[in-house]
């Protein structure tokens, strides 16, 4: 008999091959109890009924698209804390997936490496458990209050995803110092290996957009990474 599974993962995907591949690899990794749904509506129902620790959600699903499922889950206080990893075959959707409107925690593009998916799931689950500093920080017009998960620009509240928030906080904590992309991936995303540093670029771009004019404080250091300007 298998060891007692510690984390419950719901896989919402209509392609049987993909479900089988994920199931096989997650079983091999160990420590997960799996549940599956093959369309968006069933996925939403199961997510609510089972309240899993993690959801792998395909973008293209029968009955209800993955982004819609994600949006509903992330706007419901009962399910919004559940991390969502989106599977997508369409690179052009990535910006929207990681954006505030759908609130997914991460994504992978098909065809994906199952090993990478397992690593990402572990990283996201670890990130959720990590203890975080509660000190208030400010830089120019930007202030963040980690305890309340609040970001303000000139006193006006800005909505950030949890990743954008963590990215901003990390940059603010190390103001003036260049943060390399792979280091950010490691510390903000929790990835042990360098998977895809473009992920960092995508999130930085979104973060800048949301900060508006104040976003200029996040500087690109070509060939290295990012830095929060000193003044
Ligand atoms: Ca699909």
Short mmCIF file of C-alpha atoms in Angstrom, two decimals, residues 9-200:
data_model
loop_
_atom_site.label_atom_id
_atom_site.label_comp_id
_atom_site.label_asym_id
_atom_site.label_seq_id
_atom_site.Cartn_x
_atom_site.Cartn_y
_atom_site.Cartn_z
CA UNK A 9 -4.62 17.58 -6.22
CA UNK A 10 -7.56 18.05 -8.54
CA UNK A 11 -6.74 17.66 -12.25
CA UNK A 12 -9.26 19.32 -14.57
CA UNK A 13 -8.44 18.18 -18.09
CA UNK A 14 -10.44 16.57 -20.90
CA UNK A 15 -7.51 14.97 -22.73
CA UNK A 16 -7.08 11.50 -21.32
CA UNK A 17 -3.44 11.24 -22.41
CA UNK A 18 -2.56 14.35 -20.44
CA UNK A 19 -4.46 13.14 -17.37
CA UNK A 20 -2.65 9.79 -17.57
CA UNK A 21 0.74 11.46 -17.95
CA UNK A 22 0.14 13.73 -14.95
CA UNK A 23 -1.31 10.92 -12.85
CA UNK A 24 1.61 8.65 -13.58
CA UNK A 25 4.20 11.25 -12.70
CA UNK A 26 2.47 12.57 -9.60
CA UNK A 27 2.05 9.03 -8.31
CA UNK A 28 5.72 8.42 -8.98
CA UNK A 29 6.66 11.61 -7.12
CA UNK A 30 4.55 10.47 -4.18
CA UNK A 31 2.72 12.38 -1.48
CA UNK A 32 -0.29 13.32 -3.59
CA UNK A 33 -3.89 12.11 -3.63
CA UNK A 34 -5.45 12.68 -7.03
CA UNK A 35 -8.91 13.49 -8.22
CA UNK A 36 -9.95 14.29 -11.79
CA UNK A 37 -12.66 16.10 -13.72
CA UNK A 38 -13.00 16.13 -17.50
CA UNK A 39 -14.90 19.36 -18.08
CA UNK A 40 -15.02 22.86 -16.62
CA UNK A 41 -18.36 22.54 -14.86
CA UNK A 42 -17.44 19.24 -13.20
CA UNK A 43 -14.08 20.75 -12.25
CA UNK A 44 -15.72 23.69 -10.53
CA UNK A 45 -18.14 21.41 -8.68
CA UNK A 46 -15.33 19.14 -7.50
CA UNK A 47 -13.13 22.04 -6.49
CA UNK A 48 -15.92 23.37 -4.28
CA UNK A 49 -16.93 19.99 -2.88
CA UNK A 50 -13.45 18.59 -2.25
CA UNK A 51 -11.54 21.79 -1.47
CA UNK A 52 -8.26 20.31 -2.75
CA UNK A 53 -4.81 21.61 -1.85
CA UNK A 54 -3.97 22.26 -5.48
CA UNK A 55 -5.69 22.45 -8.88
CA UNK A 56 -4.20 21.69 -12.27
CA UNK A 57 -6.53 23.37 -14.72
CA UNK A 58 -6.53 23.02 -18.48
CA UNK A 59 -7.38 26.10 -20.52
CA UNK A 60 -9.46 24.45 -23.24
CA UNK A 61 -12.24 22.47 -21.61
CA UNK A 62 -15.74 21.39 -22.60
CA UNK A 63 -18.72 23.14 -20.99
CA UNK A 64 -16.74 25.92 -19.30
CA UNK A 65 -13.32 27.27 -20.32
CA UNK A 66 -10.46 26.94 -17.84
CA UNK A 67 -10.01 30.69 -17.48
CA UNK A 68 -13.64 31.05 -16.46
CA UNK A 69 -13.27 28.27 -13.90
CA UNK A 70 -10.14 29.96 -12.56
CA UNK A 71 -11.83 33.34 -12.37
CA UNK A 72 -14.76 31.91 -10.40
CA UNK A 73 -12.51 29.99 -8.01
CA UNK A 74 -10.30 33.00 -7.41
CA UNK A 75 -13.21 35.33 -6.74
CA UNK A 76 -14.83 33.01 -4.18
CA UNK A 77 -13.46 33.41 -0.62
CA UNK A 78 -14.04 29.67 -0.07
CA UNK A 79 -11.69 28.64 -2.88
CA UNK A 80 -9.46 31.61 -3.69
CA UNK A 81 -6.58 30.30 -1.55
CA UNK A 82 -6.26 27.11 -3.61
CA UNK A 83 -3.25 27.41 -5.93
CA UNK A 84 -4.08 26.98 -9.62
CA UNK A 85 -1.60 25.84 -12.24
CA UNK A 86 -2.95 26.42 -15.75
CA UNK A 87 -2.13 24.19 -18.69
CA UNK A 88 -2.18 25.97 -21.99
CA UNK A 89 -1.37 25.21 -25.58
CA UNK A 90 -1.64 28.86 -26.51
CA UNK A 91 1.32 31.05 -25.70
CA UNK A 92 -0.65 34.20 -26.43
CA UNK A 93 -2.93 33.50 -23.45
CA UNK A 94 -0.05 33.59 -20.97
CA UNK A 95 -0.29 37.28 -20.22
CA UNK A 96 -3.96 36.97 -19.41
CA UNK A 97 -3.49 33.86 -17.33
CA UNK A 98 -0.93 35.41 -15.05
CA UNK A 99 -2.84 38.65 -14.94
CA UNK A 100 -5.13 39.78 -12.19
CA UNK A 101 -8.34 39.04 -14.05
CA UNK A 102 -7.92 35.29 -13.74
CA UNK A 103 -5.51 35.02 -10.84
CA UNK A 104 -3.81 31.72 -11.74
CA UNK A 105 -0.70 31.07 -9.68
CA UNK A 106 1.37 29.66 -12.52
CA UNK A 107 1.07 28.06 -15.95
CA UNK A 108 2.83 25.59 -18.18
CA UNK A 109 2.64 25.44 -21.94
CA UNK A 110 1.81 22.17 -23.71
CA UNK A 111 3.61 20.00 -24.50
CA UNK A 112 5.14 20.12 -21.03
CA UNK A 113 7.69 18.04 -19.21
CA UNK A 114 5.87 16.12 -16.45
CA UNK A 115 8.92 16.49 -14.25
CA UNK A 116 8.71 20.27 -14.60
CA UNK A 117 5.04 20.20 -13.65
CA UNK A 118 5.80 18.19 -10.52
CA UNK A 119 8.60 20.62 -9.59
CA UNK A 120 6.30 23.59 -10.04
CA UNK A 121 3.54 22.06 -7.96
CA UNK A 122 5.97 21.35 -5.15
CA UNK A 123 7.39 24.86 -5.41
CA UNK A 124 3.95 26.48 -5.24
CA UNK A 125 2.89 24.34 -2.30
CA UNK A 126 6.14 25.16 -0.50
CA UNK A 127 5.71 28.85 -1.24
CA UNK A 128 2.29 28.73 0.38
CA UNK A 129 3.78 27.37 3.58
CA UNK A 130 6.80 29.64 3.76
CA UNK A 131 6.82 32.14 6.54
CA UNK A 132 6.78 35.68 5.31
CA UNK A 133 8.03 38.88 6.83
CA UNK A 134 5.31 41.23 8.02
CA UNK A 135 7.32 44.46 7.99
CA UNK A 136 5.85 47.44 6.17
CA UNK A 137 7.99 48.70 3.32
CA UNK A 138 7.98 51.81 1.22
CA UNK A 139 9.78 53.05 -1.88
CA UNK A 140 8.87 56.44 -3.33
CA UNK A 141 5.08 56.55 -3.75
CA UNK A 142 4.75 52.77 -3.17
CA UNK A 143 3.98 51.28 0.22
CA UNK A 144 3.29 47.66 1.03
CA UNK A 145 1.81 46.12 4.11
CA UNK A 146 2.60 42.39 4.05
CA UNK A 147 0.37 41.61 7.03
CA UNK A 148 -2.67 42.90 5.17
CA UNK A 149 -1.36 41.98 1.75
CA UNK A 150 -1.92 45.55 0.65
CA UNK A 151 -0.08 47.70 -1.88
CA UNK A 152 -0.68 51.39 -2.25
CA UNK A 153 0.62 53.92 -4.73
CA UNK A 154 0.24 57.49 -3.47
CA UNK A 155 -2.21 56.07 -0.93
CA UNK A 156 -4.39 54.44 -3.58
CA UNK A 157 -4.82 50.71 -3.28
CA UNK A 158 -3.53 48.51 -6.13
CA UNK A 159 -4.64 44.91 -6.68
CA UNK A 160 -1.76 42.55 -7.29
CA UNK A 161 -1.71 38.78 -7.66
CA UNK A 162 0.12 36.93 -4.90
CA UNK A 163 3.14 36.44 -7.16
CA UNK A 164 3.30 40.08 -8.17
CA UNK A 165 3.04 41.02 -4.53
CA UNK A 166 5.88 38.74 -3.55
CA UNK A 167 7.99 39.95 -6.47
CA UNK A 168 7.50 43.59 -5.47
CA UNK A 169 8.21 42.86 -1.83
CA UNK A 170 11.42 41.03 -2.73
CA UNK A 171 12.60 43.92 -4.90
CA UNK A 172 11.72 46.42 -2.17
CA UNK A 173 13.52 44.45 0.49
CA UNK A 174 16.64 44.55 -1.68
CA UNK A 175 16.29 48.02 -3.01
CA UNK A 176 19.21 49.22 -5.10
CA UNK A 177 20.61 45.74 -5.61
CA UNK A 178 20.29 43.90 -8.91
CA UNK A 179 18.24 40.74 -8.63
CA UNK A 180 19.08 38.17 -11.25
CA UNK A 181 16.20 36.47 -12.98
CA UNK A 182 17.13 32.99 -11.82
CA UNK A 183 17.52 34.20 -8.26
CA UNK A 184 14.06 35.78 -8.40
CA UNK A 185 12.68 32.54 -9.80
CA UNK A 186 14.23 30.69 -6.95
CA UNK A 187 13.10 33.03 -4.21
CA UNK A 188 9.78 34.37 -5.43
CA UNK A 189 8.58 31.31 -7.30
CA UNK A 190 10.45 28.76 -5.22
CA UNK A 191 11.90 26.94 -8.21
CA UNK A 192 14.97 24.94 -7.45
CA UNK A 193 16.18 24.88 -11.00
CA UNK A 194 16.07 27.53 -13.64
CA UNK A 195 13.02 26.63 -15.67
CA UNK A 196 12.06 29.62 -17.72
CA UNK A 197 13.28 33.08 -16.83
CA UNK A 198 10.76 34.64 -19.23
CA UNK A 199 8.23 33.97 -16.48
CA UNK A 200 9.98 36.68 -14.48
#
